[in-house]
Amino acid sequence: MYEIDGVLYLSAASFARLLGRDPSRVKQLRVAGRFDGWCIKRGGRWLYRLDEAQAFARERGK
């Protein structure tokens, strides 16, 4: 988990685990997340806002 400007973010692998998916399949979600404003790229890594990732997981029934 990473904190940037007071906001917590998950790595792609952590986001995949939250969803119960293979990390290699998170790329499809990244495209949607980037346009929704809750996915950012820092230091060559894609990071996902923890609160938005949790809401997304709840919507998916995980």
N, CA, C and O atoms as a Tripos MOL2 file, in Angstrom:
@<TRIPOS>MOLECULE
protein
  248   247    62     0     0
PROTEIN
NO_CHARGES

@<TRIPOS>ATOM
      1 N           0.8470   -1.1580    0.0000 N.3       1 MET1
      2 CA          0.0000    0.0000    0.0000 C.3       1 MET1
      3 C           0.9030    1.2340    0.0000 C.2       1 MET1
      4 O           1.9670    1.2440    0.6190 O.2       1 MET1
      5 N           0.4620    2.2570   -0.6950 N.am      2 TYR2
      6 CA          1.2230    3.4880   -0.8290 C.3       2 TYR2
      7 C           0.3540    4.6680   -0.4150 C.2       2 TYR2
      8 O          -0.8580    4.6610   -0.6300 O.2       2 TYR2
      9 N           0.9790    5.6800    0.1790 N.am      3 GLU3
     10 CA          0.2570    6.9030    0.5110 C.3       3 GLU3
     11 C           0.8440    8.0410   -0.3090 C.2       3 GLU3
     12 O           2.0450    8.3050   -0.2510 O.2       3 GLU3
     13 N          -0.0080    8.7100   -1.0700 N.am      4 ILE4
     14 CA          0.4030    9.8440   -1.8930 C.3       4 ILE4
     15 C          -0.5550   10.9850   -1.6000 C.2       4 ILE4
     16 O          -1.7610   10.8630   -1.8160 O.2       4 ILE4
     17 N          -0.0230   12.0860   -1.1110 N.am      5 ASP5
     18 CA         -0.8360   13.2610   -0.7730 C.3       5 ASP5
     19 C          -2.0100   12.9050    0.1370 C.2       5 ASP5
     20 O          -3.1140   13.4220   -0.0360 O.2       5 ASP5
     21 N          -1.7700   12.0270    1.1010 N.am      6 GLY6
     22 CA         -2.8000   11.6640    2.0640 C.3       6 GLY6
     23 C          -3.8290   10.6630    1.5690 C.2       6 GLY6
     24 O          -4.7880   10.3600    2.2800 O.2       6 GLY6
     25 N          -3.6450   10.1430    0.3600 N.am      7 VAL7
     26 CA         -4.5740    9.1650   -0.2170 C.3       7 VAL7
     27 C          -3.8620    7.8180   -0.2970 C.2       7 VAL7
     28 O          -2.7110    7.7470   -0.7260 O.2       7 VAL7
     29 N          -4.5420    6.7520    0.1150 N.am      8 LEU8
     30 CA         -3.9610    5.4110    0.0650 C.3       8 LEU8
     31 C          -4.2180    4.7670   -1.2920 C.2       8 LEU8
     32 O          -5.3140    4.8670   -1.8430 O.2       8 LEU8
     33 N          -3.1920    4.1050   -1.8210 N.am      9 TYR9
     34 CA         -3.2600    3.4310   -3.1120 C.3       9 TYR9
     35 C          -2.7910    1.9930   -2.9760 C.2       9 TYR9
     36 O          -1.9580    1.6790   -2.1270 O.2       9 TYR9
     37 N          -3.3290    1.1250   -3.8140 N.am     10 LEU10
     38 CA         -2.9130   -0.2760   -3.9040 C.3      10 LEU10
     39 C          -2.0890   -0.4840   -5.1620 C.2      10 LEU10
     40 O          -2.2790    0.2090   -6.1620 O.2      10 LEU10
     41 N          -1.1680   -1.4450   -5.1080 N.am     11 SER11
     42 CA         -0.4670   -1.8670   -6.3170 C.3      11 SER11
     43 C          -1.4150   -2.7150   -7.1540 C.2      11 SER11
     44 O          -2.4680   -3.1350   -6.6740 O.2      11 SER11
     45 N          -1.0420   -2.9640   -8.4000 N.am     12 ALA12
     46 CA         -1.8730   -3.7940   -9.2790 C.3      12 ALA12
     47 C          -2.0480   -5.2010   -8.7000 C.2      12 ALA12
     48 O          -3.1380   -5.7700   -8.7590 O.2      12 ALA12
     49 N          -0.9730   -5.7560   -8.1440 N.am     13 ALA13
     50 CA         -1.0630   -7.1070   -7.5720 C.3      13 ALA13
     51 C          -2.0180   -7.1380   -6.3800 C.2      13 ALA13
     52 O          -2.7970   -8.0810   -6.2350 O.2      13 ALA13
     53 N          -1.9620   -6.1220   -5.5310 N.am     14 SER14
     54 CA         -2.8720   -6.0600   -4.3770 C.3      14 SER14
     55 C          -4.3130   -5.8870   -4.8230 C.2      14 SER14
     56 O          -5.2250   -6.4800   -4.2460 O.2      14 SER14
     57 N          -4.5150   -5.0770   -5.8460 N.am     15 PHE15
     58 CA         -5.8610   -4.8710   -6.3870 C.3      15 PHE15
     59 C          -6.3970   -6.1850   -6.9440 C.2      15 PHE15
     60 O          -7.5630   -6.5210   -6.7360 O.2      15 PHE15
     61 N          -5.5530   -6.9240   -7.6460 N.am     16 ALA16
     62 CA         -5.9690   -8.2150   -8.2030 C.3      16 ALA16
     63 C          -6.3670   -9.1790   -7.0870 C.2      16 ALA16
     64 O          -7.3770   -9.8730   -7.1960 O.2      16 ALA16
     65 N          -5.5740   -9.2220   -6.0140 N.am     17 ARG17
     66 CA         -5.9080  -10.0930   -4.8790 C.3      17 ARG17
     67 C          -7.2380   -9.6890   -4.2520 C.2      17 ARG17
     68 O          -8.0330  -10.5490   -3.8730 O.2      17 ARG17
     69 N          -7.4820   -8.3850   -4.1420 N.am     18 LEU18
     70 CA         -8.7450   -7.8970   -3.5950 C.3      18 LEU18
     71 C          -9.9280   -8.3990   -4.4180 C.2      18 LEU18
     72 O         -10.9920   -8.6990   -3.8760 O.2      18 LEU18
     73 N          -9.7300   -8.4860   -5.7330 N.am     19 LEU19
     74 CA        -10.7870   -8.9390   -6.6320 C.3      19 LEU19
     75 C         -10.8040  -10.4470   -6.8280 C.2      19 LEU19
     76 O         -11.7340  -10.9870   -7.4250 O.2      19 LEU19
     77 N          -9.7650  -11.1380   -6.3200 N.am     20 GLY20
     78 CA         -9.6740  -12.5790   -6.5150 C.3      20 GLY20
     79 C          -9.3140  -12.9410   -7.9410 C.2      20 GLY20
     80 O          -9.7630  -13.9610   -8.4650 O.2      20 GLY20
     81 N          -8.4950  -12.0960   -8.5740 N.am     21 ARG21
     82 CA         -8.1100  -12.3160   -9.9720 C.3      21 ARG21
     83 C          -6.6100  -12.4780  -10.1170 C.2      21 ARG21
     84 O          -5.8320  -12.1620   -9.2170 O.2      21 ARG21
     85 N          -6.2320  -12.9800  -11.2780 N.am     22 ASP22
     86 CA         -4.8310  -13.0750  -11.6590 C.3      22 ASP22
     87 C          -4.3200  -11.6580  -11.9450 C.2      22 ASP22
     88 O          -4.9660  -10.9230  -12.6920 O.2      22 ASP22
     89 N          -3.1800  -11.2540  -11.3730 N.am     23 PRO23
     90 CA         -2.6730   -9.9010  -11.6060 C.3      23 PRO23
     91 C          -2.4900   -9.5360  -13.0760 C.2      23 PRO23
     92 O          -2.5790   -8.3610  -13.4310 O.2      23 PRO23
     93 N          -2.2390  -10.5060  -13.9250 N.am     24 SER24
     94 CA         -2.0560  -10.2020  -15.3470 C.3      24 SER24
     95 C          -3.3510   -9.7450  -16.0100 C.2      24 SER24
     96 O          -3.3120   -9.1930  -17.1090 O.2      24 SER24
     97 N          -4.4990   -9.9620  -15.3680 N.am     25 ARG25
     98 CA         -5.7860   -9.5730  -15.9450 C.3      25 ARG25
     99 C          -6.2510   -8.1930  -15.4850 C.2      25 ARG25
    100 O          -7.3020   -7.7140  -15.9120 O.2      25 ARG25
    101 N          -5.4740   -7.5610  -14.6230 N.am     26 VAL26
    102 CA         -5.8590   -6.2590  -14.0930 C.3      26 VAL26
    103 C          -5.7300   -5.1650  -15.1500 C.2      26 VAL26
    104 O          -6.3250   -4.0980  -15.0030 O.2      26 VAL26
    105 N          -4.9770   -5.4080  -16.1930 N.am     27 LYS27
    106 CA         -4.8040   -4.3990  -17.2440 C.3      27 LYS27
    107 C          -6.1510   -3.9260  -17.7820 C.2      27 LYS27
    108 O          -6.3240   -2.7360  -18.0480 O.2      27 LYS27
    109 N          -7.0930   -4.8250  -17.9430 N.am     28 GLN28
    110 CA         -8.4220   -4.4530  -18.4450 C.3      28 GLN28
    111 C          -9.0850   -3.4600  -17.5030 C.2      28 GLN28
    112 O          -9.7460   -2.5240  -17.9540 O.2      28 GLN28
    113 N          -8.9170   -3.6500  -16.2190 N.am     29 LEU29
    114 CA         -9.5070   -2.7520  -15.2330 C.3      29 LEU29
    115 C          -8.7700   -1.4250  -15.1930 C.2      29 LEU29
    116 O          -9.3740   -0.3830  -14.9400 O.2      29 LEU29
    117 N          -7.4710   -1.4570  -15.4410 N.am     30 ARG30
    118 CA         -6.6740   -0.2330  -15.4130 C.3      30 ARG30
    119 C          -7.1760    0.7620  -16.4330 C.2      30 ARG30
    120 O          -7.2310    1.9590  -16.1550 O.2      30 ARG30
    121 N          -7.5410    0.2900  -17.6060 N.am     31 VAL31
    122 CA         -8.0350    1.1920  -18.6460 C.3      31 VAL31
    123 C          -9.2650    1.9410  -18.1370 C.2      31 VAL31
    124 O          -9.3580    3.1570  -18.3050 O.2      31 VAL31
    125 N         -10.1910    1.2420  -17.5300 N.am     32 ALA32
    126 CA        -11.3890    1.8860  -16.9800 C.3      32 ALA32
    127 C         -11.0180    2.7980  -15.8190 C.2      32 ALA32
    128 O         -11.5240    3.9150  -15.7170 O.2      32 ALA32
    129 N         -10.1460    2.3290  -14.9550 N.am     33 GLY33
    130 CA         -9.7600    3.1070  -13.7880 C.3      33 GLY33
    131 C          -9.0510    4.3920  -14.1350 C.2      33 GLY33
    132 O          -9.2780    5.4230  -13.5010 O.2      33 GLY33
    133 N          -8.1950    4.3440  -15.1350 N.am     34 ARG34
    134 CA         -7.4450    5.5360  -15.5150 C.3      34 ARG34
    135 C          -8.4030    6.6220  -15.9680 C.2      34 ARG34
    136 O          -8.2210    7.7900  -15.6220 O.2      34 ARG34
    137 N          -9.4130    6.2600  -16.7280 N.am     35 PHE35
    138 CA        -10.3500    7.2570  -17.2210 C.3      35 PHE35
    139 C         -11.3160    7.7140  -16.1400 C.2      35 PHE35
    140 O         -11.8740    8.8070  -16.2380 O.2      35 PHE35
    141 N         -11.5220    6.9080  -15.1220 N.am     36 ASP36
    142 CA        -12.3800    7.3130  -14.0060 C.3      36 ASP36
    143 C         -11.6290    8.1860  -13.0140 C.2      36 ASP36
    144 O         -12.2350    8.7330  -12.0920 O.2      36 ASP36
    145 N         -10.3220    8.3260  -13.1870 N.am     37 GLY37
    146 CA         -9.5210    9.1800  -12.3200 C.3      37 GLY37
    147 C          -9.0460    8.5320  -11.0350 C.2      37 GLY37
    148 O          -8.5430    9.2270  -10.1520 O.2      37 GLY37
    149 N          -9.1890    7.2210  -10.9020 N.am     38 TRP38
    150 CA         -8.7290    6.5910   -9.6670 C.3      38 TRP38
    151 C          -7.5400    5.6660   -9.8630 C.2      38 TRP38
    152 O          -7.1970    4.8950   -8.9660 O.2      38 TRP38
    153 N          -6.9210    5.7330  -11.0050 N.am     39 CYS39
    154 CA         -5.7240    4.9510  -11.2850 C.3      39 CYS39
    155 C          -4.6450    5.9250  -11.7480 C.2      39 CYS39
    156 O          -4.8810    6.7260  -12.6530 O.2      39 CYS39
    157 N          -3.4680    5.8630  -11.1360 N.am     40 ILE40
    158 CA         -2.3870    6.7680  -11.5050 C.3      40 ILE40
    159 C          -1.1150    5.9700  -11.7480 C.2      40 ILE40
    160 O          -0.9790    4.8370  -11.2860 O.2      40 ILE40
    161 N          -0.1940    6.5720  -12.4720 N.am     41 LYS41
    162 CA          1.0990    5.9380  -12.7060 C.3      41 LYS41
    163 C           2.1590    6.7320  -11.9500 C.2      41 LYS41
    164 O           2.3050    7.9380  -12.1470 O.2      41 LYS41
    165 N           2.8910    6.0440  -11.0890 N.am     42 ARG42
    166 CA          3.9570    6.6590  -10.3100 C.3      42 ARG42
    167 C           5.1770    5.7570  -10.3660 C.2      42 ARG42
    168 O           5.0940    4.5720  -10.0430 O.2      42 ARG42
    169 N           6.3020    6.3130  -10.7740 N.am     43 GLY43
    170 CA          7.5420    5.5450  -10.7950 C.3      43 GLY43
    171 C           7.4650    4.2880  -11.6340 C.2      43 GLY43
    172 O           8.0850    3.2810  -11.2930 O.2      43 GLY43
    173 N           6.7140    4.3250  -12.7280 N.am     44 GLY44
    174 CA          6.5850    3.1800  -13.6120 C.3      44 GLY44
    175 C           5.5840    2.1300  -13.1520 C.2      44 GLY44
    176 O           5.4370    1.0930  -13.7990 O.2      44 GLY44
    177 N           4.8950    2.3840  -12.0480 N.am     45 ARG45
    178 CA          3.9060    1.4310  -11.5230 C.3      45 ARG45
    179 C           2.5270    2.0620  -11.5550 C.2      45 ARG45
    180 O           2.3650    3.2560  -11.3040 O.2      45 ARG45
    181 N           1.5410    1.2430  -11.8670 N.am     46 TRP46
    182 CA          0.1510    1.6870  -11.7980 C.3      46 TRP46
    183 C          -0.3510    1.4560  -10.3880 C.2      46 TRP46
    184 O          -0.1660    0.3820   -9.8170 O.2      46 TRP46
    185 N          -0.9920    2.4790   -9.8300 N.am     47 LEU47
    186 CA         -1.5430    2.4030   -8.4810 C.3      47 LEU47
    187 C          -3.0270    2.7250   -8.5220 C.2      47 LEU47
    188 O          -3.4820    3.5340   -9.3310 O.2      47 LEU47
    189 N          -3.7690    2.0820   -7.6390 N.am     48 TYR48
    190 CA         -5.2260    2.1910   -7.6170 C.3      48 TYR48
    191 C          -5.6640    2.7400   -6.2660 C.2      48 TYR48
    192 O          -5.2370    2.2380   -5.2260 O.2      48 TYR48
    193 N          -6.5130    3.7680   -6.2710 N.am     49 ARG49
    194 CA         -7.0140    4.3390   -5.0140 C.3      49 ARG49
    195 C          -7.7030    3.2520   -4.2030 C.2      49 ARG49
    196 O          -8.5720    2.5410   -4.7080 O.2      49 ARG49
    197 N          -7.3100    3.1320   -2.9460 N.am     50 LEU50
    198 CA         -7.8530    2.0840   -2.0870 C.3      50 LEU50
    199 C          -9.3670    2.1890   -1.9590 C.2      50 LEU50
    200 O         -10.0620    1.1820   -2.0970 O.2      50 LEU50
    201 N          -9.8910    3.3730   -1.7020 N.am     51 ASP51
    202 CA        -11.3390    3.5100   -1.5100 C.3      51 ASP51
    203 C         -12.1160    3.1440   -2.7640 C.2      51 ASP51
    204 O         -13.1480    2.4770   -2.6810 O.2      51 ASP51
    205 N         -11.6360    3.5690   -3.9210 N.am     52 GLU52
    206 CA        -12.3090    3.2530   -5.1820 C.3      52 GLU52
    207 C         -12.1770    1.7690   -5.5180 C.2      52 GLU52
    208 O         -13.1200    1.1570   -6.0190 O.2      52 GLU52
    209 N         -11.0000    1.1910   -5.2410 N.am     53 ALA53
    210 CA        -10.7930   -0.2350   -5.5090 C.3      53 ALA53
    211 C         -11.7290   -1.0850   -4.6430 C.2      53 ALA53
    212 O         -12.2880   -2.0770   -5.1100 O.2      53 ALA53
    213 N         -11.8940   -0.6840   -3.3740 N.am     54 GLN54
    214 CA        -12.7970   -1.4200   -2.4910 C.3      54 GLN54
    215 C         -14.2440   -1.2970   -2.9640 C.2      54 GLN54
    216 O         -14.9890   -2.2760   -2.9350 O.2      54 GLN54
    217 N         -14.6430   -0.1090   -3.3970 N.am     55 ALA55
    218 CA        -16.0040    0.0840   -3.9130 C.3      55 ALA55
    219 C         -16.2200   -0.7570   -5.1640 C.2      55 ALA55
    220 O         -17.2790   -1.3610   -5.3360 O.2      55 ALA55
    221 N         -15.2130   -0.7970   -6.0390 N.am     56 PHE56
    222 CA        -15.2910   -1.5930   -7.2620 C.3      56 PHE56
    223 C         -15.4500   -3.0690   -6.9080 C.2      56 PHE56
    224 O         -16.2550   -3.7740   -7.5160 O.2      56 PHE56
    225 N         -14.6800   -3.5330   -5.9210 N.am     57 ALA57
    226 CA        -14.7530   -4.9370   -5.5020 C.3      57 ALA57
    227 C         -16.1380   -5.2570   -4.9280 C.2      57 ALA57
    228 O         -16.6840   -6.3300   -5.1840 O.2      57 ALA57
    229 N         -16.7010   -4.3290   -4.1530 N.am     58 ARG58
    230 CA        -18.0470   -4.5510   -3.5960 C.3      58 ARG58
    231 C         -19.0850   -4.6570   -4.7060 C.2      58 ARG58
    232 O         -19.9800   -5.4990   -4.6450 O.2      58 ARG58
    233 N         -18.9660   -3.8060   -5.7170 N.am     59 GLU59
    234 CA        -19.8990   -3.8540   -6.8520 C.3      59 GLU59
    235 C         -19.8110   -5.1860   -7.5740 C.2      59 GLU59
    236 O         -20.8070   -5.6900   -8.0920 O.2      59 GLU59
    237 N         -18.6100   -5.7530   -7.6040 N.am     60 ARG60
    238 CA        -18.3870   -7.0330   -8.2820 C.3      60 ARG60
    239 C         -18.7440   -8.2170   -7.3960 C.2      60 ARG60
    240 O         -18.6520   -9.3660   -7.8260 O.2      60 ARG60
    241 N         -19.1510   -7.9400   -6.1550 N.am     61 GLY61
    242 CA        -19.5730   -9.0200   -5.2630 C.3      61 GLY61
    243 C         -18.4600   -9.7540   -4.5760 C.2      61 GLY61
    244 O         -18.6440  -10.9030   -4.1730 O.2      61 GLY61
    245 N         -17.3030   -9.1350   -4.4240 N.am     62 LYS62
    246 CA        -16.1700   -9.7770   -3.7350 C.3      62 LYS62
    247 C         -16.0880   -9.3110   -2.3140 C.2      62 LYS62
    248 O         -15.2020   -9.7380   -1.5740 O.2      62 LYS62
@<TRIPOS>BOND
     1     1     2 1
     2     2     3 1
     3     3     4 2
     4     3     5 am
     5     5     6 1
     6     6     7 1
     7     7     8 2
     8     7     9 am
     9     9    10 1
    10    10    11 1
    11    11    12 2
    12    11    13 am
    13    13    14 1
    14    14    15 1
    15    15    16 2
    16    15    17 am
    17    17    18 1
    18    18    19 1
    19    19    20 2
    20    19    21 am
    21    21    22 1
    22    22    23 1
    23    23    24 2
    24    23    25 am
    25    25    26 1
    26    26    27 1
    27    27    28 2
    28    27    29 am
    29    29    30 1
    30    30    31 1
    31    31    32 2
    32    31    33 am
    33    33    34 1
    34    34    35 1
    35    35    36 2
    36    35    37 am
    37    37    38 1
    38    38    39 1
    39    39    40 2
    40    39    41 am
    41    41    42 1
    42    42    43 1
    43    43    44 2
    44    43    45 am
    45    45    46 1
    46    46    47 1
    47    47    48 2
    48    47    49 am
    49    49    50 1
    50    50    51 1
    51    51    52 2
    52    51    53 am
    53    53    54 1
    54    54    55 1
    55    55    56 2
    56    55    57 am
    57    57    58 1
    58    58    59 1
    59    59    60 2
    60    59    61 am
    61    61    62 1
    62    62    63 1
    63    63    64 2
    64    63    65 am
    65    65    66 1
    66    66    67 1
    67    67    68 2
    68    67    69 am
    69    69    70 1
    70    70    71 1
    71    71    72 2
    72    71    73 am
    73    73    74 1
    74    74    75 1
    75    75    76 2
    76    75    77 am
    77    77    78 1
    78    78    79 1
    79    79    80 2
    80    79    81 am
    81    81    82 1
    82    82    83 1
    83    83    84 2
    84    83    85 am
    85    85    86 1
    86    86    87 1
    87    87    88 2
    88    87    89 am
    89    89    90 1
    90    90    91 1
    91    91    92 2
    92    91    93 am
    93    93    94 1
    94    94    95 1
    95    95    96 2
    96    95    97 am
    97    97    98 1
    98    98    99 1
    99    99   100 2
   100    99   101 am
   101   101   102 1
   102   102   103 1
   103   103   104 2
   104   103   105 am
   105   105   106 1
   106   106   107 1
   107   107   108 2
   108   107   109 am
   109   109   110 1
   110   110   111 1
   111   111   112 2
   112   111   113 am
   113   113   114 1
   114   114   115 1
   115   115   116 2
   116   115   117 am
   117   117   118 1
   118   118   119 1
   119   119   120 2
   120   119   121 am
   121   121   122 1
   122   122   123 1
   123   123   124 2
   124   123   125 am
   125   125   126 1
   126   126   127 1
   127   127   128 2
   128   127   129 am
   129   129   130 1
   130   130   131 1
   131   131   132 2
   132   131   133 am
   133   133   134 1
   134   134   135 1
   135   135   136 2
   136   135   137 am
   137   137   138 1
   138   138   139 1
   139   139   140 2
   140   139   141 am
   141   141   142 1
   142   142   143 1
   143   143   144 2
   144   143   145 am
   145   145   146 1
   146   146   147 1
   147   147   148 2
   148   147   149 am
   149   149   150 1
   150   150   151 1
   151   151   152 2
   152   151   153 am
   153   153   154 1
   154   154   155 1
   155   155   156 2
   156   155   157 am
   157   157   158 1
   158   158   159 1
   159   159   160 2
   160   159   161 am
   161   161   162 1
   162   162   163 1
   163   163   164 2
   164   163   165 am
   165   165   166 1
   166   166   167 1
   167   167   168 2
   168   167   169 am
   169   169   170 1
   170   170   171 1
   171   171   172 2
   172   171   173 am
   173   173   174 1
   174   174   175 1
   175   175   176 2
   176   175   177 am
   177   177   178 1
   178   178   179 1
   179   179   180 2
   180   179   181 am
   181   181   182 1
   182   182   183 1
   183   183   184 2
   184   183   185 am
   185   185   186 1
   186   186   187 1
   187   187   188 2
   188   187   189 am
   189   189   190 1
   190   190   191 1
   191   191   192 2
   192   191   193 am
   193   193   194 1
   194   194   195 1
   195   195   196 2
   196   195   197 am
   197   197   198 1
   198   198   199 1
   199   199   200 2
   200   199   201 am
   201   201   202 1
   202   202   203 1
   203   203   204 2
   204   203   205 am
   205   205   206 1
   206   206   207 1
   207   207   208 2
   208   207   209 am
   209   209   210 1
   210   210   211 1
   211   211   212 2
   212   211   213 am
   213   213   214 1
   214   214   215 1
   215   215   216 2
   216   215   217 am
   217   217   218 1
   218   218   219 1
   219   219   220 2
   220   219   221 am
   221   221   222 1
   222   222   223 1
   223   223   224 2
   224   223   225 am
   225   225   226 1
   226   226   227 1
   227   227   228 2
   228   227   229 am
   229   229   230 1
   230   230   231 1
   231   231   232 2
   232   231   233 am
   233   233   234 1
   234   234   235 1
   235   235   236 2
   236   235   237 am
   237   237   238 1
   238   238   239 1
   239   239   240 2
   240   239   241 am
   241   241   242 1
   242   242   243 1
   243   243   244 2
   244   243   245 am
   245   245   246 1
   246   246   247 1
   247   247   248 2
@<TRIPOS>SUBSTRUCTURE
     1 MET1         2 RESIDUE 1 A MET
     2 TYR2         6 RESIDUE 1 A TYR
     3 GLU3        10 RESIDUE 1 A GLU
     4 ILE4        14 RESIDUE 1 A ILE
     5 ASP5        18 RESIDUE 1 A ASP
     6 GLY6        22 RESIDUE 1 A GLY
     7 VAL7        26 RESIDUE 1 A VAL
     8 LEU8        30 RESIDUE 1 A LEU
     9 TYR9        34 RESIDUE 1 A TYR
    10 LEU10       38 RESIDUE 1 A LEU
    11 SER11       42 RESIDUE 1 A SER
    12 ALA12       46 RESIDUE 1 A ALA
    13 ALA13       50 RESIDUE 1 A ALA
    14 SER14       54 RESIDUE 1 A SER
    15 PHE15       58 RESIDUE 1 A PHE
    16 ALA16       62 RESIDUE 1 A ALA
    17 ARG17       66 RESIDUE 1 A ARG
    18 LEU18       70 RESIDUE 1 A LEU
    19 LEU19       74 RESIDUE 1 A LEU
    20 GLY20       78 RESIDUE 1 A GLY
    21 ARG21       82 RESIDUE 1 A ARG
    22 ASP22       86 RESIDUE 1 A ASP
    23 PRO23       90 RESIDUE 1 A PRO
    24 SER24       94 RESIDUE 1 A SER
    25 ARG25       98 RESIDUE 1 A ARG
    26 VAL26      102 RESIDUE 1 A VAL
    27 LYS27      106 RESIDUE 1 A LYS
    28 GLN28      110 RESIDUE 1 A GLN
    29 LEU29      114 RESIDUE 1 A LEU
    30 ARG30      118 RESIDUE 1 A ARG
    31 VAL31      122 RESIDUE 1 A VAL
    32 ALA32      126 RESIDUE 1 A ALA
    33 GLY33      130 RESIDUE 1 A GLY
    34 ARG34      134 RESIDUE 1 A ARG
    35 PHE35      138 RESIDUE 1 A PHE
    36 ASP36      142 RESIDUE 1 A ASP
    37 GLY37      146 RESIDUE 1 A GLY
    38 TRP38      150 RESIDUE 1 A TRP
    39 CYS39      154 RESIDUE 1 A CYS
    40 ILE40      158 RESIDUE 1 A ILE
    41 LYS41      162 RESIDUE 1 A LYS
    42 ARG42      166 RESIDUE 1 A ARG
    43 GLY43      170 RESIDUE 1 A GLY
    44 GLY44      174 RESIDUE 1 A GLY
    45 ARG45      178 RESIDUE 1 A ARG
    46 TRP46      182 RESIDUE 1 A TRP
    47 LEU47      186 RESIDUE 1 A LEU
    48 TYR48      190 RESIDUE 1 A TYR
    49 ARG49      194 RESIDUE 1 A ARG
    50 LEU50      198 RESIDUE 1 A LEU
    51 ASP51      202 RESIDUE 1 A ASP
    52 GLU52      206 RESIDUE 1 A GLU
    53 ALA53      210 RESIDUE 1 A ALA
    54 GLN54      214 RESIDUE 1 A GLN
    55 ALA55      218 RESIDUE 1 A ALA
    56 PHE56      222 RESIDUE 1 A PHE
    57 ALA57      226 RESIDUE 1 A ALA
    58 ARG58      230 RESIDUE 1 A ARG
    59 GLU59      234 RESIDUE 1 A GLU
    60 ARG60      238 RESIDUE 1 A ARG
    61 GLY61      242 RESIDUE 1 A GLY
    62 LYS62      246 RESIDUE 1 A LYS
